[in-house]
Every structure is written in structure tokens, then in C-alpha cells.
Amino acid sequence: MQVPHDAMVVVVDGRKMLFFRNEGDAAYPNLQVTKKLIDKDNPDHHEQATDLAGGSMGTRTAGAQWGSGSMDEVDFHQLEEDRFAVEAAELLKKRALNNDFESLIIVAPPRTLGELRKHYHVSVSEKLAGEIGKDLTGHTVPQIEEALLKAE
């Protein structure tokens, strides 16, 4: 993937958001960190959940029979990661409306990327040059640059 000079590259997952500016050219990106956000208020699911999934009695099943049903346990950790993605989309909207970038590339795990897409503002979509569905928040800058160059 070509990364235009001065493009903003955002590497995000459900807990961390890294902003880079490409100081290099399209063929040889030179990403420089401009901002870093970390959501420290999202412990692992087992630390947030207080009980097991529940069940219900007397639920009607297909075929009009009465039986017992179960309810899935709420994944609080995932809910918080989805909330973080919504906040990330809002921040991108503000920066796009302030003309902080002309070109934007977003790198995020597929689930986070899907959540972001639901909340893209038109101003973000218009400047979006590419997306990569990978989790690279724990990678070094050279590894991120390499992943960008290999992406199509």
C-alpha cells in the first residue's frame, strides 16, 4: 500500500490508539508518532464479570414447546473495547473536520475495524486512503511500516 507523504496513519485496537505522520514518501514511509492514547480502565473480562451466564425457565422454543433456555454471558471487556472504538471514530471525526490530515490509513484488528466503520463520519470516509485488518499496536514502528508496504 502506498502511504502518501504527510498521511496520518492510525494504529488502533480496543485499548490503544497510536497516531503517526508519514515524514517519508510513498515508497519509503518514515512514520513518526504524534499522539498515543491508552484505555487503562478496561481490565480483562474475568476481572469485570461477577457471575456466570444465567438461564431462564419457561421459554418457548421452536415447535411451541416449553423448555429451559440459557442466556449468554455479557463480555464486559469486549463491550469496553467496542466503546473505545466508538470514541476513536469520534476523535477521527474531530480531527478530520479540523483538517488535521488530508489522507488517512487505519490499521486495526478486524473486529475493531468493523466497529470503527459503523461510526465513520463522512469527513473521515472522504479522507480514508486505506484500511488494514491487523492488530499491530504491539509492533515496532519498522514492523508497522513494513506491514503497510506489504498490504494491498
C-alpha positions as a Markdown table, in Angstrom:
| # | Residue | x | y | z |
|---|---|---|---|---|
| 1 | Met | 0.0 | 0.0 | 0.0 |
| 2 | Gln | 1.3 | 3.4 | -0.8 |
| 3 | Val | 1.5 | 5.8 | 2.2 |
| 4 | Pro | 1.4 | 9.3 | 0.9 |
| 5 | His | 3.8 | 11.9 | 2.4 |
| 6 | Asp | 2.2 | 13.6 | 5.4 |
| 7 | Ala | -0.5 | 11.0 | 5.6 |
| 8 | Met | -1.9 | 10.2 | 9.0 |
| 9 | Val | -1.6 | 6.5 | 10.0 |
| 10 | Val | -3.7 | 5.4 | 12.9 |
| 11 | Val | -3.0 | 2.0 | 14.5 |
| 12 | Val | -5.8 | 1.1 | 16.9 |
| 13 | Asp | -7.2 | -1.8 | 18.8 |
| 14 | Gly | -9.8 | -1.9 | 21.6 |
| 15 | Arg | -7.4 | -0.4 | 24.2 |
| 16 | Lys | -4.7 | 1.6 | 22.4 |
| 17 | Met | -4.6 | 4.2 | 19.6 |
| 18 | Leu | -1.4 | 5.4 | 18.0 |
| 19 | Phe | -1.2 | 8.3 | 15.6 |
| 20 | Phe | 1.6 | 8.5 | 13.1 |
| 21 | Arg | 2.5 | 11.1 | 10.5 |
| 22 | Asn | 4.4 | 9.8 | 7.4 |
| 23 | Glu | 7.5 | 12.1 | 7.2 |
| 24 | Gly | 8.9 | 9.9 | 4.3 |
| 25 | Asp | 7.5 | 9.4 | 0.9 |
| 26 | Ala | 5.0 | 6.9 | -0.6 |
| 27 | Ala | 7.7 | 4.3 | -1.4 |
| 28 | Tyr | 9.7 | 4.7 | 1.8 |
| 29 | Pro | 7.4 | 5.6 | 4.7 |
| 30 | Asn | 9.0 | 7.2 | 7.8 |
| 31 | Leu | 6.3 | 7.1 | 10.5 |
| 32 | Gln | 6.7 | 9.5 | 13.4 |
| 33 | Val | 4.5 | 9.1 | 16.5 |
| 34 | Thr | 2.3 | 12.2 | 17.0 |
| 35 | Lys | -0.1 | 11.0 | 19.7 |
| 36 | Lys | -0.7 | 7.9 | 21.8 |
| 37 | Leu | -3.9 | 7.1 | 23.7 |
| 38 | Ile | -4.3 | 4.1 | 26.1 |
| 39 | Asp | -7.6 | 3.0 | 27.7 |
| 40 | Lys | -6.4 | 1.9 | 31.2 |
| 41 | Asp | -9.9 | 1.4 | 32.5 |
| 42 | Asn | -10.6 | -1.9 | 30.7 |
| 43 | Pro | -9.4 | -4.9 | 32.8 |
| 44 | Asp | -9.8 | -8.4 | 31.4 |
| 45 | His | -13.3 | -9.9 | 31.2 |
| 46 | His | -12.8 | -12.3 | 34.2 |
| 47 | Glu | -11.9 | -9.3 | 36.4 |
| 48 | Gln | -15.1 | -7.4 | 35.4 |
| 49 | Ala | -17.7 | -10.3 | 35.4 |
| 50 | Thr | -19.2 | -11.1 | 38.7 |
| 51 | Asp | -21.3 | -14.2 | 37.9 |
| 52 | Leu | -21.8 | -16.9 | 35.4 |
| 53 | Ala | -24.3 | -16.7 | 32.5 |
| 54 | Gly | -27.9 | -17.0 | 33.6 |
| 55 | Gly | -30.7 | -19.2 | 32.5 |
| 56 | Ser | -34.4 | -18.8 | 32.1 |
| 57 | Met | -37.3 | -21.2 | 32.7 |
| 58 | Gly | -40.4 | -21.4 | 30.7 |
| 59 | Thr | -39.1 | -20.1 | 27.4 |
| 60 | Arg | -40.9 | -21.1 | 24.3 |
| 61 | Thr | -38.8 | -23.0 | 21.8 |
| 62 | Ala | -39.4 | -23.5 | 18.1 |
| 63 | Gly | -42.3 | -26.0 | 17.8 |
| 64 | Ala | -44.3 | -24.3 | 20.6 |
| 65 | Gln | -42.8 | -26.5 | 23.3 |
| 66 | Trp | -41.9 | -25.1 | 26.7 |
| 67 | Gly | -38.4 | -25.7 | 27.8 |
| 68 | Ser | -35.5 | -24.1 | 29.5 |
| 69 | Gly | -33.1 | -21.6 | 27.8 |
| 70 | Ser | -29.8 | -20.0 | 28.6 |
| 71 | Met | -28.6 | -16.5 | 28.3 |
| 72 | Asp | -25.1 | -15.8 | 27.1 |
| 73 | Glu | -22.7 | -14.1 | 29.5 |
| 74 | Val | -22.1 | -10.4 | 28.7 |
| 75 | Asp | -18.5 | -9.8 | 27.7 |
| 76 | Phe | -17.8 | -6.6 | 29.6 |
| 77 | His | -14.2 | -6.4 | 28.2 |
| 78 | Gln | -15.5 | -6.6 | 24.6 |
| 79 | Leu | -18.2 | -4.0 | 25.3 |
| 80 | Glu | -15.5 | -1.7 | 26.6 |
| 81 | Glu | -13.3 | -2.3 | 23.5 |
| 82 | Asp | -16.3 | -1.5 | 21.3 |
| 83 | Arg | -16.9 | 1.7 | 23.3 |
| 84 | Phe | -13.2 | 2.6 | 22.8 |
| 85 | Ala | -13.6 | 2.1 | 19.0 |
| 86 | Val | -16.6 | 4.5 | 19.0 |
| 87 | Glu | -14.6 | 7.1 | 20.9 |
| 88 | Ala | -11.7 | 6.6 | 18.4 |
| 89 | Ala | -14.1 | 7.2 | 15.5 |
| 90 | Glu | -15.3 | 10.4 | 17.2 |
| 91 | Leu | -11.8 | 11.6 | 17.6 |
| 92 | Leu | -11.0 | 10.9 | 13.9 |
| 93 | Lys | -14.1 | 12.9 | 13.0 |
| 94 | Lys | -13.0 | 15.9 | 15.0 |
| 95 | Arg | -9.5 | 15.8 | 13.5 |
| 96 | Ala | -10.9 | 15.4 | 10.0 |
| 97 | Leu | -13.2 | 18.4 | 10.5 |
| 98 | Asn | -10.2 | 20.4 | 11.8 |
| 99 | Asn | -8.3 | 19.4 | 8.6 |
| 100 | Asp | -5.6 | 17.8 | 10.6 |
| 101 | Phe | -4.9 | 15.4 | 7.7 |
| 102 | Glu | -5.5 | 15.1 | 4.0 |
| 103 | Ser | -5.0 | 11.3 | 3.8 |
| 104 | Leu | -5.8 | 8.7 | 6.4 |
| 105 | Ile | -4.8 | 5.0 | 6.8 |
| 106 | Ile | -6.3 | 2.9 | 9.6 |
| 107 | Val | -4.8 | -0.3 | 10.9 |
| 108 | Ala | -7.0 | -2.3 | 13.3 |
| 109 | Pro | -8.0 | -5.8 | 14.2 |
| 110 | Pro | -10.9 | -6.9 | 12.0 |
| 111 | Arg | -13.5 | -6.6 | 14.9 |
| 112 | Thr | -12.3 | -3.2 | 15.9 |
| 113 | Leu | -12.2 | -2.1 | 12.2 |
| 114 | Gly | -15.8 | -3.3 | 11.8 |
| 115 | Glu | -16.8 | -1.2 | 14.8 |
| 116 | Leu | -15.0 | 1.8 | 13.6 |
| 117 | Arg | -16.6 | 1.6 | 10.2 |
| 118 | Lys | -20.1 | 1.7 | 11.8 |
| 119 | His | -19.2 | 5.1 | 13.2 |
| 120 | Tyr | -17.1 | 6.8 | 10.4 |
| 121 | His | -18.2 | 10.3 | 9.8 |
| 122 | Val | -18.4 | 11.4 | 6.1 |
| 123 | Ser | -15.4 | 13.7 | 6.7 |
| 124 | Val | -13.3 | 10.6 | 7.7 |
| 125 | Ser | -14.6 | 8.4 | 4.9 |
| 126 | Glu | -13.7 | 11.1 | 2.3 |
| 127 | Lys | -10.0 | 11.2 | 3.5 |
| 128 | Leu | -9.7 | 7.5 | 4.0 |
| 129 | Ala | -6.9 | 6.2 | 1.8 |
| 130 | Gly | -6.8 | 2.6 | 3.1 |
| 131 | Glu | -7.5 | 0.1 | 5.9 |
| 132 | Ile | -5.6 | -2.9 | 7.1 |
| 133 | Gly | -7.4 | -5.5 | 9.2 |
| 134 | Lys | -4.5 | -6.5 | 11.5 |
| 135 | Asp | -3.6 | -5.9 | 15.1 |
| 136 | Leu | -0.3 | -4.0 | 15.0 |
| 137 | Thr | -0.5 | -2.0 | 18.3 |
| 138 | Gly | 2.2 | -4.1 | 19.9 |
| 139 | His | 4.6 | -3.9 | 17.0 |
| 140 | Thr | 7.6 | -1.6 | 16.4 |
| 141 | Val | 7.4 | 1.3 | 14.0 |
| 142 | Pro | 9.6 | -0.5 | 11.4 |
| 143 | Gln | 7.3 | -3.5 | 11.6 |
| 144 | Ile | 4.3 | -1.3 | 11.1 |
| 145 | Glu | 6.0 | 0.4 | 8.1 |
| 146 | Glu | 6.7 | -3.0 | 6.6 |
| 147 | Ala | 3.1 | -4.2 | 7.1 |
| 148 | Leu | 1.9 | -1.0 | 5.3 |
| 149 | Leu | 4.2 | -1.6 | 2.4 |
| 150 | Lys | 3.1 | -5.3 | 2.1 |
| 151 | Ala | -0.6 | -4.5 | 2.3 |
| 152 | Glu | -2.6 | -4.2 | -0.9 |
